[in-house]
Coordinates of C-alpha atoms in Angstrom, one line a residue:
M1 CA -48.5 -0.2 -22.8
L2 CA -45.7 2.2 -23.7
M3 CA -43.4 3.0 -20.8
I4 CA -40.6 5.7 -21.0
R5 CA -38.3 5.8 -18.0
E6 CA -35.3 8.1 -17.4
K7 CA -32.1 6.2 -16.8
Q8 CA -28.8 7.2 -15.2
F9 CA -27.0 7.3 -18.5
G10 CA -29.8 8.4 -20.9
I11 CA -33.4 7.7 -21.9
V12 CA -34.3 4.1 -22.4
V13 CA -37.6 3.5 -24.2
A14 CA -39.2 0.1 -23.5
V15 CA -42.2 -1.2 -25.1
V16 CA -44.1 -3.7 -23.1
L17 CA -47.1 -5.5 -24.6
G18 CA -49.4 -7.6 -22.6
C19 CA -48.1 -6.9 -19.1
L20 CA -50.2 -9.7 -17.8
L21 CA -49.5 -12.8 -19.8
A22 CA -50.6 -16.2 -18.5
A23 CA -51.0 -14.6 -15.0
A24 CA -47.4 -13.6 -15.0
R25 CA -46.5 -9.9 -14.6
C26 CA -43.6 -8.4 -16.6
S27 CA -41.9 -5.0 -16.5
A28 CA -39.3 -3.1 -18.5
A29 CA -35.7 -2.7 -17.5
D30 CA -36.4 -3.1 -13.8
S31 CA -33.2 -5.0 -13.0
P32 CA -29.9 -3.3 -12.0
Q33 CA -26.5 -4.7 -13.0
T34 CA -22.9 -4.2 -12.0
I35 CA -19.7 -4.5 -13.9
S36 CA -16.6 -6.3 -12.6
F37 CA -13.4 -5.2 -14.2
D38 CA -10.1 -6.1 -12.5
P39 CA -7.3 -3.5 -12.2
I40 CA -4.5 -3.7 -14.8
P41 CA -0.9 -3.6 -13.7
I42 CA 1.8 -1.6 -15.4
Q43 CA 2.5 -2.7 -19.0
T44 CA 5.1 -2.2 -21.7
A45 CA 4.5 0.0 -24.7
G46 CA 4.4 -1.9 -28.0
T47 CA 2.3 -4.8 -26.6
N48 CA -1.4 -5.7 -26.5
V49 CA -3.3 -6.8 -23.4
A50 CA -6.5 -8.8 -23.5
L51 CA -9.4 -7.1 -21.7
T52 CA -11.8 -9.1 -19.6
A53 CA -14.8 -7.7 -17.7
T54 CA -18.2 -9.2 -16.8
A55 CA -21.6 -7.8 -16.1
S56 CA -23.8 -9.3 -13.4
S57 CA -26.6 -9.5 -16.0
G58 CA -24.5 -11.7 -18.3
L59 CA -24.7 -9.1 -21.1
P60 CA -21.5 -8.4 -23.1
V61 CA -19.2 -5.6 -21.8
T62 CA -17.5 -3.1 -24.2
F63 CA -14.5 -0.9 -23.6
I64 CA -13.3 2.5 -24.6
S65 CA -10.0 4.3 -24.1
T66 CA -10.0 7.9 -22.9
T67 CA -6.3 8.3 -23.5
E68 CA -5.8 7.5 -27.2
R69 CA -2.3 9.0 -27.3
V70 CA -1.2 6.3 -25.0
C71 CA -3.5 3.4 -25.8
T72 CA -6.4 2.4 -28.1
I73 CA -9.0 -0.4 -28.0
A74 CA -9.2 -3.0 -30.7
S75 CA -12.0 -5.6 -31.0
S76 CA -12.8 -8.7 -33.0
T77 CA -15.2 -8.3 -35.9
S78 CA -18.0 -9.8 -33.8
F79 CA -17.2 -7.5 -30.8
T80 CA -16.8 -10.5 -28.5
S81 CA -13.2 -9.9 -27.6
Y82 CA -11.1 -6.8 -26.9
V83 CA -7.5 -5.8 -26.4
V84 CA -5.9 -2.6 -25.4
V85 CA -3.1 -1.6 -27.8
L86 CA -0.3 0.1 -25.9
I87 CA 1.2 2.9 -28.0
D88 CA 3.4 5.1 -25.9
D89 CA 4.7 5.9 -22.4
G90 CA 2.2 7.4 -20.1
T91 CA -1.1 6.7 -18.2
C92 CA -3.7 4.6 -20.1
R93 CA -7.3 4.9 -19.0
V94 CA -9.7 2.1 -20.0
E95 CA -13.5 2.2 -19.3
A96 CA -15.7 -0.9 -19.2
R97 CA -19.3 -0.3 -20.2
Q98 CA -22.6 -2.2 -20.4
P99 CA -25.5 -0.1 -21.8
G100 CA -28.3 -2.3 -20.6
D101 CA -31.3 -3.7 -22.5
A102 CA -35.1 -4.1 -22.1
T103 CA -34.5 -6.0 -18.9
Y104 CA -31.4 -4.5 -17.3
W105 CA -30.5 -0.9 -16.5
P106 CA -27.2 0.4 -17.8
G107 CA -24.3 -0.6 -15.5
R108 CA -22.2 2.0 -13.9
P109 CA -19.0 2.3 -16.0
V110 CA -15.8 1.1 -14.3
E111 CA -12.5 2.8 -15.3
H112 CA -9.0 1.6 -14.5
A113 CA -5.9 3.7 -15.1
F114 CA -2.4 2.1 -15.4
R115 CA 1.0 3.1 -16.4
V116 CA 2.6 2.2 -19.7
T117 CA 6.4 2.2 -19.8
R118 CA 8.8 1.8 -22.8
N119 CA 11.1 -0.8 -21.3
P120 CA 11.0 -3.3 -18.4
V121 CA 13.1 -2.1 -15.4
D122 CA 15.6 -4.1 -13.3
G123 CA 14.1 -4.2 -9.8
Y124 CA 17.5 -5.1 -8.3
A125 CA 18.9 -1.8 -9.6
S126 CA 16.4 0.5 -8.1
R127 CA 16.7 -1.4 -4.7
R128 CA 20.4 -1.0 -4.8
R129 CA 20.2 2.7 -5.5
L130 CA 17.8 3.3 -2.7
L131 CA 19.6 1.2 -0.2
D132 CA 23.0 2.7 -1.1
F133 CA 21.5 6.2 -0.7
I134 CA 20.0 5.3 2.7
K135 CA 23.3 4.0 3.9
S136 CA 25.1 7.1 2.7
I137 CA 22.9 9.5 4.7
S138 CA 23.0 7.4 7.9
G139 CA 24.6 9.7 10.6
N140 CA 24.2 12.8 8.4
M141 CA 20.7 13.3 7.1
T142 CA 17.1 12.1 7.9
M143 CA 14.3 11.8 5.4
A144 CA 11.0 13.3 6.5
G145 CA 8.1 11.0 6.0
Q146 CA 4.3 11.0 6.4
H147 CA 1.7 8.2 6.4
N148 CA -1.5 8.8 4.6
R149 CA -3.8 5.9 5.6
E150 CA -7.3 6.1 3.8
A151 CA -6.7 9.5 2.1
E152 CA -7.8 8.4 -1.3
I153 CA -11.4 7.4 -0.2
G154 CA -12.5 10.6 1.5
Q155 CA -10.3 10.8 4.5
P156 CA -7.9 13.8 4.9
N157 CA -4.8 13.7 2.7
W158 CA -2.1 14.1 5.4
I159 CA 0.7 14.1 2.8
Q160 CA -0.9 17.1 1.1
W161 CA -1.5 18.7 4.5
I162 CA 2.2 18.5 5.3
D163 CA 2.9 20.5 2.2
E164 CA 0.3 23.1 3.2
V165 CA 1.9 23.5 6.6
T166 CA 5.6 23.5 5.5
G167 CA 5.6 24.2 1.8
D168 CA 7.5 20.9 1.4
Y169 CA 6.2 17.4 0.5
P170 CA 7.6 14.6 2.6
A171 CA 10.6 12.6 1.3
V172 CA 8.8 9.4 2.3
W173 CA 5.2 8.7 1.3
G174 CA 3.6 6.0 3.5
G175 CA 0.6 3.9 2.5
D176 CA -1.3 0.7 3.5
F177 CA -3.1 -2.0 1.5
L178 CA -5.6 -2.2 4.4
Y179 CA -8.5 -4.6 5.0
E180 CA -12.0 -3.0 4.7
P181 CA -13.8 -3.6 1.3
P182 CA -13.7 0.1 0.2
E183 CA -10.0 0.2 1.0
I184 CA -9.3 -3.0 -0.9
A185 CA -11.2 -1.6 -3.9
N186 CA -9.1 1.6 -3.6
R187 CA -5.7 -0.1 -3.7
Q188 CA -5.0 1.0 -7.3
N189 CA -5.7 4.6 -6.5
M190 CA -3.4 4.3 -3.4
I191 CA -0.6 3.0 -5.6
N192 CA -1.2 5.6 -8.3
Y193 CA -0.9 8.4 -5.7
R194 CA 2.3 6.9 -4.3
L195 CA 3.7 6.6 -7.8
S196 CA 3.0 10.3 -8.3
G197 CA 5.1 11.0 -5.3
A198 CA 7.9 8.8 -6.6
E199 CA 7.8 10.7 -9.9
G200 CA 8.6 13.8 -7.8
G201 CA 11.5 12.1 -6.1
A202 CA 9.9 10.7 -2.9
V203 CA 10.4 7.2 -1.6
I204 CA 7.3 4.9 -1.3
D205 CA 6.8 3.1 2.1
L206 CA 4.1 0.5 2.2
M207 CA 2.6 -1.7 4.9
Y208 CA -0.2 -4.3 4.9
T209 CA -2.6 -4.2 7.8
A210 CA -4.5 -7.4 7.2
C211 CA -7.4 -9.3 8.7
P212 CA -6.5 -12.7 10.1
P213 CA -6.8 -15.6 7.6
T214 CA -9.5 -17.0 9.7
L215 CA -11.7 -14.1 8.5
P216 CA -12.5 -12.8 5.0
E217 CA -9.9 -10.6 3.4
G218 CA -12.4 -7.6 3.7
C219 CA -13.5 -8.2 7.2
W220 CA -14.5 -4.7 8.2
T221 CA -13.2 -5.4 11.7
W222 CA -10.5 -3.7 13.7
Q223 CA -11.5 -5.0 17.2
G224 CA -12.0 -8.7 16.9
G225 CA -10.3 -8.7 13.5
V226 CA -6.9 -7.0 13.1
L227 CA -6.9 -6.9 16.9
S228 CA -7.5 -10.5 17.7
T229 CA -5.7 -13.8 18.5
L230 CA -5.1 -17.1 16.7
T231 CA -4.9 -20.3 18.7
D232 CA -1.6 -22.2 18.7
E233 CA -3.2 -24.8 16.3
Q234 CA -4.3 -22.0 13.9
W235 CA -0.8 -20.5 14.0
A236 CA 0.8 -23.8 13.2
D237 CA -1.6 -24.2 10.3
L238 CA -0.8 -20.7 9.1
T239 CA 3.0 -21.2 9.1
T240 CA 3.1 -24.8 7.8
P241 CA 3.3 -25.2 3.9
G242 CA 0.1 -26.8 2.7
G243 CA -2.0 -25.7 5.7
T244 CA -5.4 -24.2 5.0
L245 CA -4.5 -20.8 6.7
Y246 CA -1.1 -20.9 5.0
Q247 CA -2.7 -21.1 1.6
I248 CA -5.2 -18.3 2.5
W249 CA -2.3 -16.1 3.5
L250 CA -0.5 -16.7 0.2
T251 CA -3.8 -15.7 -1.5
R252 CA -3.8 -12.5 0.4
L253 CA -0.2 -11.8 -0.9
D254 CA -1.3 -12.8 -4.4
A255 CA -3.9 -10.0 -4.2
I256 CA -1.3 -7.2 -3.4
A257 CA 1.7 -8.5 -5.3
P258 CA 0.6 -7.1 -8.7
Y259 CA 0.6 -3.6 -7.2
L260 CA 4.1 -4.1 -6.0
Q261 CA 5.0 -5.2 -9.5
Q262 CA 3.6 -2.0 -10.9
I263 CA 6.0 0.0 -8.7
Q264 CA 8.9 -2.2 -9.8
N265 CA 8.0 -2.0 -13.5
A266 CA 7.8 1.8 -13.2
G267 CA 11.4 1.8 -12.2
F268 CA 11.0 2.8 -8.6
P269 CA 12.0 1.1 -5.3
V270 CA 9.7 0.5 -2.4
M271 CA 10.3 0.1 1.3
L272 CA 8.1 -2.7 2.7
R273 CA 7.3 -2.6 6.4
F274 CA 5.2 -5.8 6.4
I275 CA 4.3 -7.7 9.6
H276 CA 4.9 -4.4 11.4
E277 CA 5.3 -4.0 15.1
M278 CA 6.0 -7.6 15.5
N279 CA 6.2 -7.5 19.3
Q280 CA 2.7 -6.0 19.6
S281 CA 0.6 -8.8 20.9
A282 CA -2.7 -6.9 20.2
F283 CA -2.3 -7.7 16.5
W284 CA -3.4 -11.2 15.4
Y285 CA 0.1 -12.0 14.1
G286 CA 2.1 -10.2 16.8
G287 CA 3.6 -11.0 20.1
R288 CA 4.8 -14.5 19.3
P289 CA 8.5 -14.7 20.1
G290 CA 11.0 -17.2 18.8
P291 CA 11.9 -18.7 15.4
A292 CA 8.4 -20.3 14.9
G293 CA 6.5 -17.2 15.9
T294 CA 5.9 -13.8 14.3
A295 CA 9.3 -13.9 12.7
L296 CA 8.4 -17.0 10.7
L297 CA 5.4 -15.4 9.2
Y298 CA 7.6 -12.5 8.2
R299 CA 10.0 -14.9 6.5
I300 CA 7.2 -16.7 4.7
T301 CA 5.9 -13.3 3.4
H302 CA 9.4 -12.1 2.4
D303 CA 10.3 -15.3 0.5
Y304 CA 6.9 -15.6 -1.3
L305 CA 7.0 -12.1 -2.6
I306 CA 10.6 -12.5 -3.9
D307 CA 10.6 -16.1 -5.1
H308 CA 7.1 -16.4 -6.4
W309 CA 6.3 -12.9 -7.5
G310 CA 9.8 -11.6 -8.4
I311 CA 9.5 -8.5 -6.2
H312 CA 13.2 -7.5 -6.4
N313 CA 12.9 -3.7 -5.9
A314 CA 12.0 -3.9 -2.2
V315 CA 14.0 -2.6 0.7
W316 CA 12.8 -4.6 3.7
V317 CA 12.1 -2.8 6.9
W318 CA 11.9 -5.1 10.0
D319 CA 9.8 -3.2 12.5
T320 CA 9.1 -3.4 16.2
Q321 CA 7.4 -1.1 18.7
D322 CA 8.8 0.5 21.9
I323 CA 7.2 -2.1 24.2
W324 CA 9.5 -2.7 27.1
D325 CA 9.5 -6.3 28.4
S326 CA 10.1 -6.1 32.2
T327 CA 10.7 -9.8 32.4
T328 CA 13.7 -9.7 30.1
N329 CA 14.6 -6.1 30.8
S330 CA 14.7 -5.4 27.0
Y331 CA 12.7 -4.8 23.9
D332 CA 13.1 -8.4 22.9
F333 CA 14.7 -7.7 19.5
A334 CA 16.4 -11.1 19.3
Q335 CA 13.0 -12.9 19.8
Y336 CA 11.5 -11.2 16.8
D337 CA 14.4 -10.9 14.5
P338 CA 13.7 -12.9 11.3
G339 CA 17.4 -13.1 10.4
R340 CA 19.9 -10.6 9.0
S341 CA 19.3 -11.8 5.5
Y342 CA 15.7 -10.8 5.8
W343 CA 15.9 -7.1 6.5
D344 CA 17.8 -4.1 5.3
I345 CA 16.6 -1.4 7.8
M346 CA 15.6 -1.8 11.5
G347 CA 12.4 0.2 12.1
F348 CA 11.2 1.2 15.6
D349 CA 7.8 2.7 16.3
F350 CA 7.3 5.3 19.1
Y351 CA 4.1 5.1 21.0
D352 CA 4.8 4.5 24.7
G353 CA 4.5 8.2 25.6
H354 CA 8.1 8.7 26.5
G355 CA 9.2 9.8 23.1
F356 CA 12.7 9.7 21.5
T357 CA 14.8 8.8 24.6
S358 CA 18.5 8.3 24.4
A359 CA 18.0 4.8 25.9
K360 CA 15.7 3.7 23.0
Y361 CA 18.2 5.1 20.5
A362 CA 21.0 3.3 22.1
A363 CA 19.1 0.0 22.2
V364 CA 18.2 0.2 18.5
T365 CA 21.7 1.3 17.4
D366 CA 23.4 -1.4 19.5
Y367 CA 21.2 -4.1 18.0
A368 CA 21.3 -2.9 14.4
G369 CA 25.0 -2.7 14.3
D370 CA 26.0 -1.1 11.0
R371 CA 22.5 -1.5 9.5
P372 CA 20.4 1.6 8.8
I373 CA 17.7 2.4 11.4
A374 CA 14.5 4.3 11.0
I375 CA 11.6 5.7 13.0
G376 CA 8.9 3.4 11.5
E377 CA 6.0 5.3 13.0
C378 CA 5.6 8.1 15.5
E379 CA 2.8 10.1 17.0
Q380 CA 4.9 13.2 17.3
L381 CA 7.8 14.4 15.2
P382 CA 11.3 14.3 16.5
T383 CA 12.7 17.8 17.1
P384 CA 15.7 19.2 15.3
A385 CA 17.7 18.8 18.5
Q386 CA 16.7 15.2 18.9
L387 CA 17.6 14.4 15.3
E388 CA 21.0 16.1 15.7
A389 CA 21.7 14.0 18.8
Q390 CA 20.3 10.8 17.3
A391 CA 21.8 11.2 13.8
R392 CA 21.5 7.6 12.6
W393 CA 17.8 7.8 12.1
T394 CA 17.6 7.6 8.3
Y395 CA 13.9 8.5 8.1
F396 CA 10.9 9.1 10.3
L397 CA 7.2 8.5 9.4
G398 CA 4.6 10.6 11.1
W399 CA 1.4 8.7 11.6
A400 CA -1.6 10.2 9.7
E401 CA -3.7 12.5 11.9
L402 CA -1.6 12.1 15.0
I403 CA 1.0 14.6 13.9
Q404 CA -1.7 17.3 13.5
Q405 CA -3.1 16.3 16.9
N406 CA 0.2 16.3 18.8
D407 CA 2.4 18.9 17.1
T408 CA 1.8 22.6 16.4
N409 CA 2.4 23.9 12.9
A410 CA 5.5 25.7 14.2
Q411 CA 6.9 22.4 15.6
I412 CA 6.3 20.6 12.3
Q413 CA 7.9 23.4 10.4
S414 CA 11.0 23.4 12.6
T415 CA 11.5 19.7 11.9
Y416 CA 10.9 19.9 8.2
W417 CA 13.0 23.0 7.8
A418 CA 15.9 21.6 9.8
P419 CA 19.3 21.6 7.9
D420 CA 19.7 17.8 8.3
V421 CA 16.2 16.9 7.1
L422 CA 15.4 15.8 3.5
T423 CA 12.1 16.5 1.9
E424 CA 10.8 15.8 -1.6
N425 CA 11.3 19.5 -2.5
G426 CA 12.4 22.5 -0.4
N427 CA 15.8 23.5 0.8
N428 CA 17.1 19.9 1.1
P429 CA 15.3 18.1 -1.7
M430 CA 15.7 14.4 -2.4
P431 CA 18.3 13.6 -5.1
R432 CA 16.3 11.5 -7.5
Q433 CA 18.9 9.2 -8.8
A434 CA 20.4 8.6 -5.3
A435 CA 17.0 7.8 -3.9
G436 CA 16.3 5.2 -6.6
S437 CA 13.9 7.3 -8.8
R438 CA 14.4 7.3 -12.5

């Protein structure tokens, strides 16, 4: 029997003889296959990088470059091994392919794009430039910021929306490594988009909303996942070196660290607001006061990324929320402070419905001392009058869709166009060198 079947990537002709052989039925190319090809971090021009990808069928995978000015593909004479040859500065795009055979359909090609730079960059230098700049604007200017959340996988692009409303891109581009499988698979695109903002002079701000280590990395679950509780025994296991949950948490950090390395190797700094809203007990990691509580997990995260992964370009933002503790008559800053050597900026998130009160501002400035302070997240933008009265806020970060929901376009414009507000472009553009960009 001759069978011709149209495939996704062409026409495959399969000849099947004797479809009933020894009472066993056979068919042509009825099996699908998928290709697994890990993202490639930023690389240096003049080097070669081995390429590895697998097909679920077990068939060999081949590679092509679609950016041959920047990179080309070389293979062994038997076509069993491949390397990407990095030629010049720019973006290299490599596609993994498996064309199928008489049993398997062609696999959907998987493409990864990564940056190629001419020289490795000192992460300490970009961190120092950004931190020095932030200190220099404290009391004088405030960087406008916007968080984007899942914009790269079909959700609205709130950074782009700010530009459409104001004509200015934010000075701070916020993002999140997140926890659902499609979001995890999209991390490289998220980083690429933030790097495009850094190329224009913006500062990258990243957080990591993670599932608890008692669940899979891609747990799909907000309620009962991100919003859940660990037992005291589980918390002790998480924060004790050698513990099962401790090792799982380090594995989670291993998964995101290469993306941070990409930013560092590109010559840009990054603000890391990890273990955010530490006093928020709704989060699985939050609401544990004292040195062995949430602050300890922050210190573990900080030390592992620096000491194990060499992430030296990060400006660390220690972040709490405006949750008033009536039993202590305070925001409990001291109970969640990981230590002055662990943070550069004190972030404070505004969600209690009372806005940017002078009492909150006084509480934050009193505790921070001479350290910079920031509005880590907000559901409504501060007004120009509020920023003038509370001049030490070095940046604000509007939260995704909440700014559209809670502020009119005129209100957004008035804040972004204020004389003491910095944007990526516009009347008060970010100075690239001062902000840490190349």
